[in-house]
């Protein structure tokens, strides 16, 4: 059997024990808090550390080994504290908000970074305040929302940069934050870092791909404006050399020009959008490296060292683009060969740890479950609204369409087959509480597109003199009896008598009505 060339984090061997990662996270949070204190009490030294060491290191980390940052990022650490200690509410980010995630993150990034010259260049407490707000917001997001969706997946201003530079990491470091994936983020970088952005560009809806391209296209122009428009000097008094309105106006013009160049190249160059995004990222990285900051800290480098850095970063940028091109071709070849590539949106593989992926369509929610678990357990793990009562597949409360991978589910029992038959559902449907996951599957609770079967006639000799059948009891048993009478006696009148005013409903799901998770209509 050929090894999966793009394993998910569940298949990766962690490079360090989990306790070491915990120590590193605590240390990084401590360093962040210490830097905040220094920025307040000694702004000069704090700004030197911030501008000379912290910020310049991040783009290269994102490009070469983004998994390191994603494991030790202080904001991600604080975001995960509520989950780790069990006091998160674990809510799902609303669909309308999740759909705008990249736009929200990119807007926050441009808004905050553009404040460098007028505010953050020379103001240590302002930088400290920004750090405090970011750390606090990440923590609050973890209290409210599930997984990493409350910060990394929806709000983090650094996430567009991570997606731009982290699409083909040179060194893959396994995610150690998420013990079990809960499908909180579309095409999460933590689940499969080498395929997340590929899946974003190849499989996402055009609106999401458009947001990715919008950021990539404007980014080089923003970086160029970042260094050339203002006259400010890091560590000196604020001096834009122009009005605030002119400063932001010129920055916007540079971004629009950059975006226009990007879309012209997108139309003319025979490369994919993914490769063009990599070219934009490499261009921005080199613009950043060549222009540099003007500083008041008198920390001049020898010319030979500066030239060496220019050459090294230029080579890294070229390598990044070539690597992205080759990587995309390799993924396409594997897909064409119909091999088992574990894309974040589903595959046909069971990993070595006895786990498999269940994808719920539409929306692409994905959950990694132990093999042998039911589809209902997977659905409940990602908070899908399923009105299920019993767990034997006979009440008919949780039919689910199997879009792909039906052969990777346990065979239906006689009771489940009978229920599907009673509901008029074809072979592409299963009962979620009974179908157990043996491999990766793609399913949906939307049954609008499945094949409906007419109730099966049972060919028997029946007594045509029987004109009326009365059944006492308006429950599951009574209605099942009526169903089978009709199959055997197509012409008679059937009356069902019950004391309750309601039509038949799912008695086994009544606890969900009591606890407010369903209306009466949801049980009928």
Short mmCIF file of C-alpha atoms in Angstrom, two decimals:
data_model
loop_
_atom_site.label_atom_id
_atom_site.label_comp_id
_atom_site.label_asym_id
_atom_site.label_seq_id
_atom_site.Cartn_x
_atom_site.Cartn_y
_atom_site.Cartn_z
CA UNK A 1 0.00 0.00 0.00
CA UNK A 2 1.39 3.43 -0.98
CA UNK A 3 1.81 5.76 1.98
CA UNK A 4 -0.36 8.86 1.96
CA UNK A 5 1.93 11.69 0.73
CA UNK A 6 -0.22 14.34 2.43
CA UNK A 7 -1.09 13.03 5.89
CA UNK A 8 -3.40 14.87 8.26
CA UNK A 9 -2.12 15.85 11.68
CA UNK A 10 -3.54 12.60 13.10
CA UNK A 11 -1.07 10.63 10.98
CA UNK A 12 1.96 12.80 11.68
CA UNK A 13 4.49 11.85 14.27
CA UNK A 14 4.86 14.81 16.68
CA UNK A 15 8.40 16.13 16.70
CA UNK A 16 8.21 16.98 20.41
CA UNK A 17 6.24 15.45 23.31
CA UNK A 18 3.00 17.25 24.14
CA UNK A 19 4.32 18.49 27.49
CA UNK A 20 7.19 20.26 25.71
CA UNK A 21 4.71 22.13 23.52
CA UNK A 22 2.75 23.13 26.63
CA UNK A 23 5.94 24.49 28.20
CA UNK A 24 6.77 26.42 25.04
CA UNK A 25 3.27 27.89 24.92
CA UNK A 26 3.44 29.06 28.50
CA UNK A 27 6.89 30.51 27.83
CA UNK A 28 5.69 32.42 24.75
CA UNK A 29 2.70 33.83 26.62
CA UNK A 30 5.11 34.87 29.36
CA UNK A 31 7.40 36.52 26.80
CA UNK A 32 4.44 38.39 25.27
CA UNK A 33 3.38 39.69 28.68
CA UNK A 34 6.96 40.64 29.50
CA UNK A 35 7.25 42.59 26.23
CA UNK A 36 4.01 44.40 27.07
CA UNK A 37 5.51 45.46 30.41
CA UNK A 38 8.73 46.65 28.72
CA UNK A 39 6.75 48.63 26.15
CA UNK A 40 5.03 50.47 29.00
CA UNK A 41 8.04 51.08 31.26
CA UNK A 42 10.85 51.38 28.69
CA UNK A 43 9.25 52.11 25.29
CA UNK A 44 12.58 52.49 23.48
CA UNK A 45 13.80 48.97 24.30
CA UNK A 46 10.32 47.57 23.78
CA UNK A 47 10.07 49.08 20.31
CA UNK A 48 13.53 47.76 19.39
CA UNK A 49 12.43 44.24 20.38
CA UNK A 50 9.08 44.61 18.57
CA UNK A 51 10.33 46.10 15.30
CA UNK A 52 13.75 44.44 15.02
CA UNK A 53 13.09 40.92 16.31
CA UNK A 54 9.42 39.97 16.72
CA UNK A 55 7.79 41.28 13.51
CA UNK A 56 10.64 40.55 11.03
CA UNK A 57 10.78 36.90 12.08
CA UNK A 58 7.10 36.09 11.48
CA UNK A 59 6.92 36.12 7.63
CA UNK A 60 9.85 33.69 7.31
CA UNK A 61 8.39 31.42 9.98
CA UNK A 62 5.04 31.45 8.14
CA UNK A 63 6.81 30.57 4.88
CA UNK A 64 9.25 27.92 6.11
CA UNK A 65 7.61 26.23 9.12
CA UNK A 66 4.20 27.76 9.88
CA UNK A 67 3.30 24.86 12.16
CA UNK A 68 5.79 26.12 14.75
CA UNK A 69 3.96 29.43 15.05
CA UNK A 70 0.52 27.80 15.02
CA UNK A 71 1.56 25.59 17.94
CA UNK A 72 3.10 28.30 20.12
CA UNK A 73 1.27 31.49 19.09
CA UNK A 74 0.31 33.24 22.37
CA UNK A 75 -3.07 34.26 20.97
CA UNK A 76 -3.87 30.68 19.89
CA UNK A 77 -2.72 29.42 23.29
CA UNK A 78 -5.05 31.76 25.18
CA UNK A 79 -7.82 30.92 22.70
CA UNK A 80 -7.49 27.24 23.63
CA UNK A 81 -7.34 27.70 27.42
CA UNK A 82 -11.17 27.64 27.85
CA UNK A 83 -11.42 24.41 25.85
CA UNK A 84 -8.52 22.83 27.73
CA UNK A 85 -10.06 23.57 31.13
CA UNK A 86 -13.65 22.89 30.11
CA UNK A 87 -15.35 26.27 30.52
CA UNK A 88 -15.97 27.18 26.89
CA UNK A 89 -19.54 27.54 25.66
CA UNK A 90 -18.42 25.91 22.42
CA UNK A 91 -20.85 27.75 20.15
CA UNK A 92 -20.70 27.48 16.38
CA UNK A 93 -19.76 30.66 14.51
CA UNK A 94 -22.88 31.81 12.56
CA UNK A 95 -22.76 30.90 8.89
CA UNK A 96 -22.97 34.50 7.68
CA UNK A 97 -19.99 35.44 9.87
CA UNK A 98 -17.95 32.41 8.91
CA UNK A 99 -18.50 33.19 5.23
CA UNK A 100 -16.88 36.61 5.70
CA UNK A 101 -13.94 35.32 7.78
CA UNK A 102 -11.14 36.05 5.30
CA UNK A 103 -12.56 39.50 4.58
CA UNK A 104 -12.81 40.27 8.31
CA UNK A 105 -9.24 39.12 8.94
CA UNK A 106 -7.80 41.01 5.96
CA UNK A 107 -9.62 44.22 6.89
CA UNK A 108 -8.33 43.98 10.46
CA UNK A 109 -4.79 43.35 9.20
CA UNK A 110 -4.72 46.33 6.83
CA UNK A 111 -6.39 48.62 9.38
CA UNK A 112 -3.98 47.78 12.19
CA UNK A 113 -0.75 47.65 10.20
CA UNK A 114 -1.54 50.94 8.43
CA UNK A 115 -1.49 52.59 11.87
CA UNK A 116 2.27 51.95 12.11
CA UNK A 117 3.42 55.33 10.89
CA UNK A 118 0.87 57.60 12.59
CA UNK A 119 0.77 55.71 15.88
CA UNK A 120 2.79 52.56 16.54
CA UNK A 121 6.23 53.65 15.21
CA UNK A 122 7.07 55.75 18.22
CA UNK A 123 4.49 54.82 20.85
CA UNK A 124 5.44 51.83 23.00
CA UNK A 125 2.27 51.89 25.15
CA UNK A 126 0.14 51.89 21.97
CA UNK A 127 1.87 48.71 20.77
CA UNK A 128 1.41 47.21 24.24
CA UNK A 129 -2.27 48.08 24.15
CA UNK A 130 -2.63 46.41 20.75
CA UNK A 131 -1.03 43.25 22.12
CA UNK A 132 -3.31 43.24 25.17
CA UNK A 133 -6.43 43.65 23.03
CA UNK A 134 -5.32 40.82 20.73
CA UNK A 135 -4.56 38.43 23.59
CA UNK A 136 -7.79 39.30 25.37
CA UNK A 137 -9.90 38.94 22.22
CA UNK A 138 -8.40 35.52 21.52
CA UNK A 139 -9.27 34.39 25.05
CA UNK A 140 -12.85 35.70 24.84
CA UNK A 141 -13.26 34.01 21.46
CA UNK A 142 -12.26 30.71 23.06
CA UNK A 143 -14.80 31.19 25.84
CA UNK A 144 -17.63 31.75 23.37
CA UNK A 145 -16.87 29.63 20.29
CA UNK A 146 -15.73 26.08 19.72
CA UNK A 147 -12.31 24.94 18.57
CA UNK A 148 -10.17 27.69 17.09
CA UNK A 149 -13.09 29.33 15.30
CA UNK A 150 -13.37 32.06 17.92
CA UNK A 151 -10.03 33.58 16.91
CA UNK A 152 -7.80 31.80 14.37
CA UNK A 153 -10.64 30.76 12.09
CA UNK A 154 -12.63 34.00 12.04
CA UNK A 155 -10.94 37.07 13.52
CA UNK A 156 -7.13 36.79 13.69
CA UNK A 157 -5.52 39.56 11.56
CA UNK A 158 -2.47 37.36 10.95
CA UNK A 159 -4.44 34.53 9.36
CA UNK A 160 -4.45 35.90 5.76
CA UNK A 161 -0.64 36.12 5.95
CA UNK A 162 -0.49 32.56 7.26
CA UNK A 163 -2.65 31.31 4.40
CA UNK A 164 -0.62 33.23 1.83
CA UNK A 165 2.77 32.00 3.04
CA UNK A 166 1.78 28.71 4.66
CA UNK A 167 0.28 27.02 1.60
CA UNK A 168 3.38 24.89 0.92
CA UNK A 169 5.41 24.73 4.13
CA UNK A 170 9.00 23.62 3.72
CA UNK A 171 8.88 21.94 7.15
CA UNK A 172 5.61 20.48 8.42
CA UNK A 173 5.04 20.51 12.16
CA UNK A 174 2.04 18.55 13.40
CA UNK A 175 -0.79 20.38 15.14
CA UNK A 176 -0.84 19.61 18.88
CA UNK A 177 -3.63 22.03 19.87
CA UNK A 178 -6.64 20.03 18.68
CA UNK A 179 -6.89 16.54 20.15
CA UNK A 180 -9.98 15.92 18.02
CA UNK A 181 -11.03 17.93 15.01
CA UNK A 182 -14.50 19.43 15.47
CA UNK A 183 -14.76 20.92 11.97
CA UNK A 184 -14.77 24.48 13.30
CA UNK A 185 -12.93 26.06 10.36
CA UNK A 186 -13.17 25.52 6.62
CA UNK A 187 -9.98 23.96 5.23
CA UNK A 188 -8.12 24.42 8.49
CA UNK A 189 -4.34 24.86 8.29
CA UNK A 190 -3.99 22.73 11.40
CA UNK A 191 -5.75 19.68 9.98
CA UNK A 192 -3.69 19.22 6.84
CA UNK A 193 -1.21 22.07 6.42
CA UNK A 194 -0.01 21.02 2.96
CA UNK A 195 -3.47 20.77 1.45
CA UNK A 196 -5.56 23.38 3.24
CA UNK A 197 -4.88 26.28 0.86
CA UNK A 198 -4.91 24.00 -2.20
CA UNK A 199 -8.38 22.84 -1.17
CA UNK A 200 -9.40 26.46 -0.54
CA UNK A 201 -8.49 27.51 -4.07
CA UNK A 202 -9.64 24.35 -5.87
CA UNK A 203 -12.80 23.44 -4.00
CA UNK A 204 -14.17 26.48 -2.16
CA UNK A 205 -17.04 28.55 -3.49
CA UNK A 206 -16.01 31.43 -5.78
CA UNK A 207 -16.80 34.00 -3.09
CA UNK A 208 -14.22 32.56 -0.69
CA UNK A 209 -11.61 32.16 -3.44
CA UNK A 210 -12.28 35.78 -4.41
CA UNK A 211 -11.48 36.90 -0.87
CA UNK A 212 -8.19 34.99 -0.94
CA UNK A 213 -7.23 36.55 -4.27
CA UNK A 214 -8.29 40.01 -3.12
CA UNK A 215 -5.88 39.87 -0.20
CA UNK A 216 -3.03 38.39 -2.23
CA UNK A 217 -3.47 40.99 -4.96
CA UNK A 218 -3.49 44.01 -2.66
CA UNK A 219 -0.75 42.79 -0.33
CA UNK A 220 2.38 43.76 -2.38
CA UNK A 221 1.00 47.26 -2.96
CA UNK A 222 0.21 47.63 0.73
CA UNK A 223 3.74 46.58 1.72
CA UNK A 224 5.23 49.06 -0.78
CA UNK A 225 3.05 51.87 0.60
CA UNK A 226 3.85 50.78 4.13
CA UNK A 227 7.52 51.71 3.64
CA UNK A 228 7.43 54.52 1.07
CA UNK A 229 4.37 56.71 1.67
CA UNK A 230 5.02 58.01 5.23
CA UNK A 231 8.18 59.90 6.21
CA UNK A 232 8.11 58.50 9.73
CA UNK A 233 11.15 56.94 11.39
CA UNK A 234 10.84 54.05 13.83
CA UNK A 235 11.55 55.25 17.34
CA UNK A 236 11.38 58.96 16.49
CA UNK A 237 8.52 61.40 16.90
CA UNK A 238 5.58 60.97 14.55
CA UNK A 239 6.16 62.64 11.19
CA UNK A 240 3.97 61.45 8.33
CA UNK A 241 5.06 64.32 6.13
CA UNK A 242 1.45 64.69 4.98
CA UNK A 243 -2.08 64.72 6.27
CA UNK A 244 -3.76 61.56 7.56
CA UNK A 245 -6.26 61.69 4.68
CA UNK A 246 -3.49 61.89 2.07
CA UNK A 247 -1.56 59.10 3.80
CA UNK A 248 -4.50 56.70 3.68
CA UNK A 249 -5.51 57.85 0.21
CA UNK A 250 -2.07 57.10 -1.25
CA UNK A 251 -1.96 53.76 0.55
CA UNK A 252 -5.31 52.82 -0.99
CA UNK A 253 -4.11 53.86 -4.46
CA UNK A 254 -0.99 51.66 -4.14
CA UNK A 255 -3.20 48.74 -3.08
CA UNK A 256 -5.60 49.21 -5.99
CA UNK A 257 -2.74 49.41 -8.49
CA UNK A 258 -1.29 46.22 -7.04
CA UNK A 259 -4.69 44.52 -7.26
CA UNK A 260 -5.08 45.60 -10.87
CA UNK A 261 -1.67 44.15 -11.78
CA UNK A 262 -2.60 40.91 -10.01
CA UNK A 263 -5.81 40.43 -12.00
CA UNK A 264 -4.13 41.37 -15.29
CA UNK A 265 -1.51 38.69 -14.61
CA UNK A 266 -4.29 36.30 -13.58
CA UNK A 267 -5.86 36.81 -17.00
CA UNK A 268 -2.65 36.59 -19.02
CA UNK A 269 -0.23 34.22 -17.30
CA UNK A 270 -0.64 30.48 -17.88
CA UNK A 271 -0.46 29.73 -14.15
CA UNK A 272 -3.11 28.87 -11.59
CA UNK A 273 -4.49 31.29 -9.02
CA UNK A 274 -2.59 29.40 -6.32
CA UNK A 275 0.77 29.97 -8.04
CA UNK A 276 -0.08 33.61 -8.74
CA UNK A 277 -0.89 34.07 -5.05
CA UNK A 278 2.52 32.60 -4.23
CA UNK A 279 4.16 35.07 -6.64
CA UNK A 280 2.37 37.93 -4.90
CA UNK A 281 3.50 36.66 -1.50
CA UNK A 282 7.11 36.30 -2.66
CA UNK A 283 7.05 39.81 -4.16
CA UNK A 284 5.71 41.30 -0.92
CA UNK A 285 8.35 39.47 1.11
CA UNK A 286 11.17 40.86 -1.03
CA UNK A 287 9.70 44.37 -1.03
CA UNK A 288 9.60 44.16 2.75
CA UNK A 289 13.20 42.97 2.90
CA UNK A 290 14.66 45.51 0.45
CA UNK A 291 12.92 48.66 1.64
CA UNK A 292 13.27 48.03 5.38
CA UNK A 293 12.54 50.56 8.08
CA UNK A 294 14.22 53.85 8.70
CA UNK A 295 15.08 53.77 12.41
CA UNK A 296 16.35 56.11 15.08
CA UNK A 297 18.07 53.26 16.92
CA UNK A 298 21.47 53.53 15.18
CA UNK A 299 21.66 49.80 14.49
CA UNK A 300 23.41 49.79 11.11
CA UNK A 301 24.42 46.50 9.46
CA UNK A 302 27.55 45.92 7.35
CA UNK A 303 26.83 46.23 3.62
CA UNK A 304 27.95 42.65 2.93
CA UNK A 305 25.44 41.35 5.47
CA UNK A 306 22.62 43.39 3.96
CA UNK A 307 23.41 42.16 0.44
CA UNK A 308 23.60 38.57 1.70
CA UNK A 309 20.18 38.92 3.31
CA UNK A 310 18.72 40.34 0.09
CA UNK A 311 20.07 37.37 -1.87
CA UNK A 312 18.91 34.82 0.69
CA UNK A 313 15.36 36.19 0.93
CA UNK A 314 15.17 36.47 -2.88
CA UNK A 315 16.19 32.83 -3.22
CA UNK A 316 13.66 31.78 -0.59
CA UNK A 317 10.93 33.64 -2.52
CA UNK A 318 11.80 31.93 -5.81
CA UNK A 319 11.96 28.57 -4.04
CA UNK A 320 8.54 29.24 -2.52
CA UNK A 321 6.95 29.91 -5.92
CA UNK A 322 8.59 26.87 -7.57
CA UNK A 323 7.62 24.69 -4.63
CA UNK A 324 4.02 25.85 -4.86
CA UNK A 325 3.91 25.12 -8.60
CA UNK A 326 5.32 21.62 -8.16
CA UNK A 327 3.12 20.95 -5.17
CA UNK A 328 -0.06 21.86 -7.03
CA UNK A 329 0.92 19.68 -10.00
CA UNK A 330 1.63 16.77 -7.68
CA UNK A 331 -1.79 17.07 -6.03
CA UNK A 332 -3.46 17.24 -9.45
CA UNK A 333 -1.62 14.11 -10.60
CA UNK A 334 -2.71 12.21 -7.52
CA UNK A 335 -6.30 13.29 -8.03
CA UNK A 336 -6.16 12.28 -11.68
CA UNK A 337 -4.78 8.90 -10.66
CA UNK A 338 -7.66 8.57 -8.19
CA UNK A 339 -5.29 7.86 -5.34
CA UNK A 340 -6.21 8.43 -1.71
CA UNK A 341 -5.28 12.07 -1.08
CA UNK A 342 -6.57 13.22 2.30
CA UNK A 343 -7.85 16.64 1.26
CA UNK A 344 -9.43 18.55 4.13
CA UNK A 345 -12.78 18.19 2.40
CA UNK A 346 -12.75 14.40 2.45
CA UNK A 347 -10.91 11.35 1.16
CA UNK A 348 -11.16 7.58 0.95
CA UNK A 349 -8.69 6.66 3.62
CA UNK A 350 -8.77 5.29 7.13
CA UNK A 351 -5.73 6.46 9.03
CA UNK A 352 -3.40 4.28 11.02
CA UNK A 353 -4.90 5.39 14.32
CA UNK A 354 -8.29 3.82 13.44
CA UNK A 355 -9.95 7.13 12.58
CA UNK A 356 -11.83 8.35 9.54
CA UNK A 357 -13.24 11.62 8.24
CA UNK A 358 -16.94 12.38 7.92
CA UNK A 359 -17.84 15.42 5.82
CA UNK A 360 -21.27 16.98 6.07
CA UNK A 361 -22.48 18.76 2.94
CA UNK A 362 -23.38 21.46 2.13
CA UNK A 363 -20.88 23.60 3.98
CA UNK A 364 -17.99 21.18 4.21
CA UNK A 365 -18.13 20.62 7.98
CA UNK A 366 -15.73 17.78 8.74
CA UNK A 367 -15.22 15.62 11.80
CA UNK A 368 -12.53 13.06 12.50
CA UNK A 369 -14.09 10.11 14.35
CA UNK A 370 -12.88 6.72 15.57
CA UNK A 371 -13.91 3.97 13.18
CA UNK A 372 -17.01 2.25 14.50
CA UNK A 373 -18.68 5.47 15.59
CA UNK A 374 -22.07 6.29 14.07
CA UNK A 375 -22.90 9.12 11.70
CA UNK A 376 -25.23 10.45 14.40
CA UNK A 377 -22.35 10.73 16.86
CA UNK A 378 -20.34 12.63 14.24
CA UNK A 379 -23.26 14.98 13.56
CA UNK A 380 -23.78 15.70 17.24
CA UNK A 381 -20.05 16.39 17.66
CA UNK A 382 -20.27 19.29 15.18
CA UNK A 383 -23.59 20.52 16.64
CA UNK A 384 -25.79 19.71 13.67
CA UNK A 385 -29.48 19.78 14.57
CA UNK A 386 -30.58 16.17 14.40
CA UNK A 387 -33.89 15.14 15.92
CA UNK A 388 -32.92 11.60 16.80
CA UNK A 389 -34.52 9.56 19.54
CA UNK A 390 -33.53 5.91 19.69
CA UNK A 391 -30.22 4.55 18.46
CA UNK A 392 -31.52 1.51 16.58
CA UNK A 393 -32.59 2.98 13.26
CA UNK A 394 -36.27 2.12 13.57
CA UNK A 395 -37.92 5.42 14.57
CA UNK A 396 -37.08 7.15 11.29
CA UNK A 397 -35.94 10.40 12.94
CA UNK A 398 -32.50 10.78 11.37
CA UNK A 399 -32.31 9.69 7.72
CA UNK A 400 -29.17 10.92 5.97
CA UNK A 401 -28.08 10.90 2.33
CA UNK A 402 -24.73 9.26 1.53
CA UNK A 403 -23.11 11.29 -1.24
CA UNK A 404 -19.80 9.42 -1.43
CA UNK A 405 -18.33 6.42 0.36
CA UNK A 406 -21.42 4.33 1.01
CA UNK A 407 -19.26 1.20 0.87
CA UNK A 408 -17.29 2.57 3.84
CA UNK A 409 -20.28 2.31 6.18
CA UNK A 410 -21.44 -0.73 8.10
CA UNK A 411 -24.12 -2.80 6.31
CA UNK A 412 -27.71 -1.87 7.24
CA UNK A 413 -29.54 -4.12 9.66
CA UNK A 414 -32.94 -5.60 8.88
CA UNK A 415 -34.60 -2.99 11.11
CA UNK A 416 -32.77 -0.13 9.37
CA UNK A 417 -33.69 -1.47 5.91
CA UNK A 418 -37.31 -1.71 7.01
CA UNK A 419 -37.26 1.89 8.25
CA UNK A 420 -35.72 3.20 5.02
CA UNK A 421 -38.30 1.25 3.06
CA UNK A 422 -41.10 2.68 5.20
CA UNK A 423 -39.79 6.20 4.61
CA UNK A 424 -39.60 5.58 0.86
CA UNK A 425 -35.84 6.19 0.73
CA UNK A 426 -33.48 4.52 -1.71
CA UNK A 427 -30.15 2.80 -1.28
CA UNK A 428 -28.26 6.12 -1.17
CA UNK A 429 -29.77 6.83 2.26
CA UNK A 430 -29.02 5.47 5.72
CA UNK A 431 -30.20 6.05 9.28
CA UNK A 432 -27.52 8.17 10.98
CA UNK A 433 -27.92 6.43 14.34
CA UNK A 434 -27.23 2.99 12.81
CA UNK A 435 -24.65 3.57 10.06
CA UNK A 436 -21.18 3.13 11.53
CA UNK A 437 -18.15 4.77 9.95
CA UNK A 438 -15.53 2.36 8.57
CA UNK A 439 -13.80 4.87 6.25
CA UNK A 440 -14.09 8.40 4.93
CA UNK A 441 -17.60 9.40 3.81
CA UNK A 442 -19.45 12.45 2.51
CA UNK A 443 -23.02 12.75 3.74
CA UNK A 444 -25.87 15.27 3.96
CA UNK A 445 -29.08 15.66 5.96
CA UNK A 446 -30.59 17.42 2.94
CA UNK A 447 -32.66 14.72 1.27
CA UNK A 448 -34.00 16.94 -1.50
CA UNK A 449 -31.80 15.32 -4.14
CA UNK A 450 -32.04 11.65 -3.15
CA UNK A 451 -34.05 9.06 -4.96
CA UNK A 452 -37.44 8.44 -3.32
CA UNK A 453 -38.98 5.03 -3.60
CA UNK A 454 -42.66 4.34 -3.75
CA UNK A 455 -43.88 2.13 -0.87
CA UNK A 456 -43.24 -1.46 -1.84
CA UNK A 457 -46.32 -3.46 -2.71
CA UNK A 458 -46.43 -6.93 -1.23
CA UNK A 459 -48.13 -9.23 -3.74
CA UNK A 460 -50.49 -11.43 -1.75
CA UNK A 461 -54.01 -12.73 -2.23
CA UNK A 462 -56.10 -10.40 -0.09
CA UNK A 463 -59.75 -10.50 0.90
CA UNK A 464 -61.52 -7.90 -1.20
CA UNK A 465 -64.54 -8.00 1.10
CA UNK A 466 -62.50 -6.22 3.80
CA UNK A 467 -63.45 -2.59 3.21
CA UNK A 468 -62.37 -0.92 6.46
CA UNK A 469 -59.59 -1.54 9.00
CA UNK A 470 -59.61 0.27 12.37
CA UNK A 471 -56.35 0.55 14.33
CA UNK A 472 -56.47 1.67 17.96
CA UNK A 473 -53.27 3.51 18.90
CA UNK A 474 -51.70 6.48 17.12
CA UNK A 475 -48.08 5.64 17.93
CA UNK A 476 -45.20 4.19 15.96
CA UNK A 477 -46.63 0.66 16.25
CA UNK A 478 -50.09 1.71 15.08
CA UNK A 479 -48.82 3.66 12.11
CA UNK A 480 -46.40 0.88 11.15
CA UNK A 481 -49.32 -1.53 11.25
CA UNK A 482 -51.31 0.82 9.01
CA UNK A 483 -48.37 0.99 6.60
CA UNK A 484 -48.18 -2.78 6.26
CA UNK A 485 -51.96 -3.14 5.96
CA UNK A 486 -51.89 -0.69 3.08
CA UNK A 487 -49.11 -2.62 1.35
CA UNK A 488 -51.20 -5.78 1.50
CA UNK A 489 -54.66 -4.23 1.06
CA UNK A 490 -54.53 -1.35 -1.45
CA UNK A 491 -58.27 -0.58 -1.53
CA UNK A 492 -59.60 -0.60 2.01
CA UNK A 493 -60.16 2.41 4.26
CA UNK A 494 -57.85 2.60 7.28
CA UNK A 495 -58.84 4.54 10.40
CA UNK A 496 -56.37 5.20 13.23
CA UNK A 497 -57.87 6.11 16.60
CA UNK A 498 -55.91 7.82 19.38
CA UNK A 499 -56.70 9.90 22.46
CA UNK A 500 -54.16 12.66 21.71
CA UNK A 501 -55.02 15.67 19.58
CA UNK A 502 -51.65 15.56 17.78
CA UNK A 503 -50.88 13.43 14.73
CA UNK A 504 -48.26 10.73 15.19
CA UNK A 505 -44.92 12.02 16.48
CA UNK A 506 -41.62 10.61 17.68
CA UNK A 507 -42.19 9.71 21.35
CA UNK A 508 -38.53 8.79 21.77
CA UNK A 509 -37.47 12.32 20.88
CA UNK A 510 -39.75 14.02 23.39
CA UNK A 511 -36.86 14.83 25.73
CA UNK A 512 -35.62 17.28 23.10
CA UNK A 513 -38.98 19.03 23.25
CA UNK A 514 -38.78 19.24 27.05
CA UNK A 515 -35.29 20.75 26.98
CA UNK A 516 -36.14 23.28 24.28
CA UNK A 517 -34.08 21.82 21.45
CA UNK A 518 -37.08 21.13 19.22
CA UNK A 519 -40.55 22.42 18.47
CA UNK A 520 -43.42 19.97 18.21
CA UNK A 521 -43.13 20.11 14.43
CA UNK A 522 -39.61 18.72 14.72
CA UNK A 523 -40.94 15.50 16.23
CA UNK A 524 -43.66 14.81 13.66
#
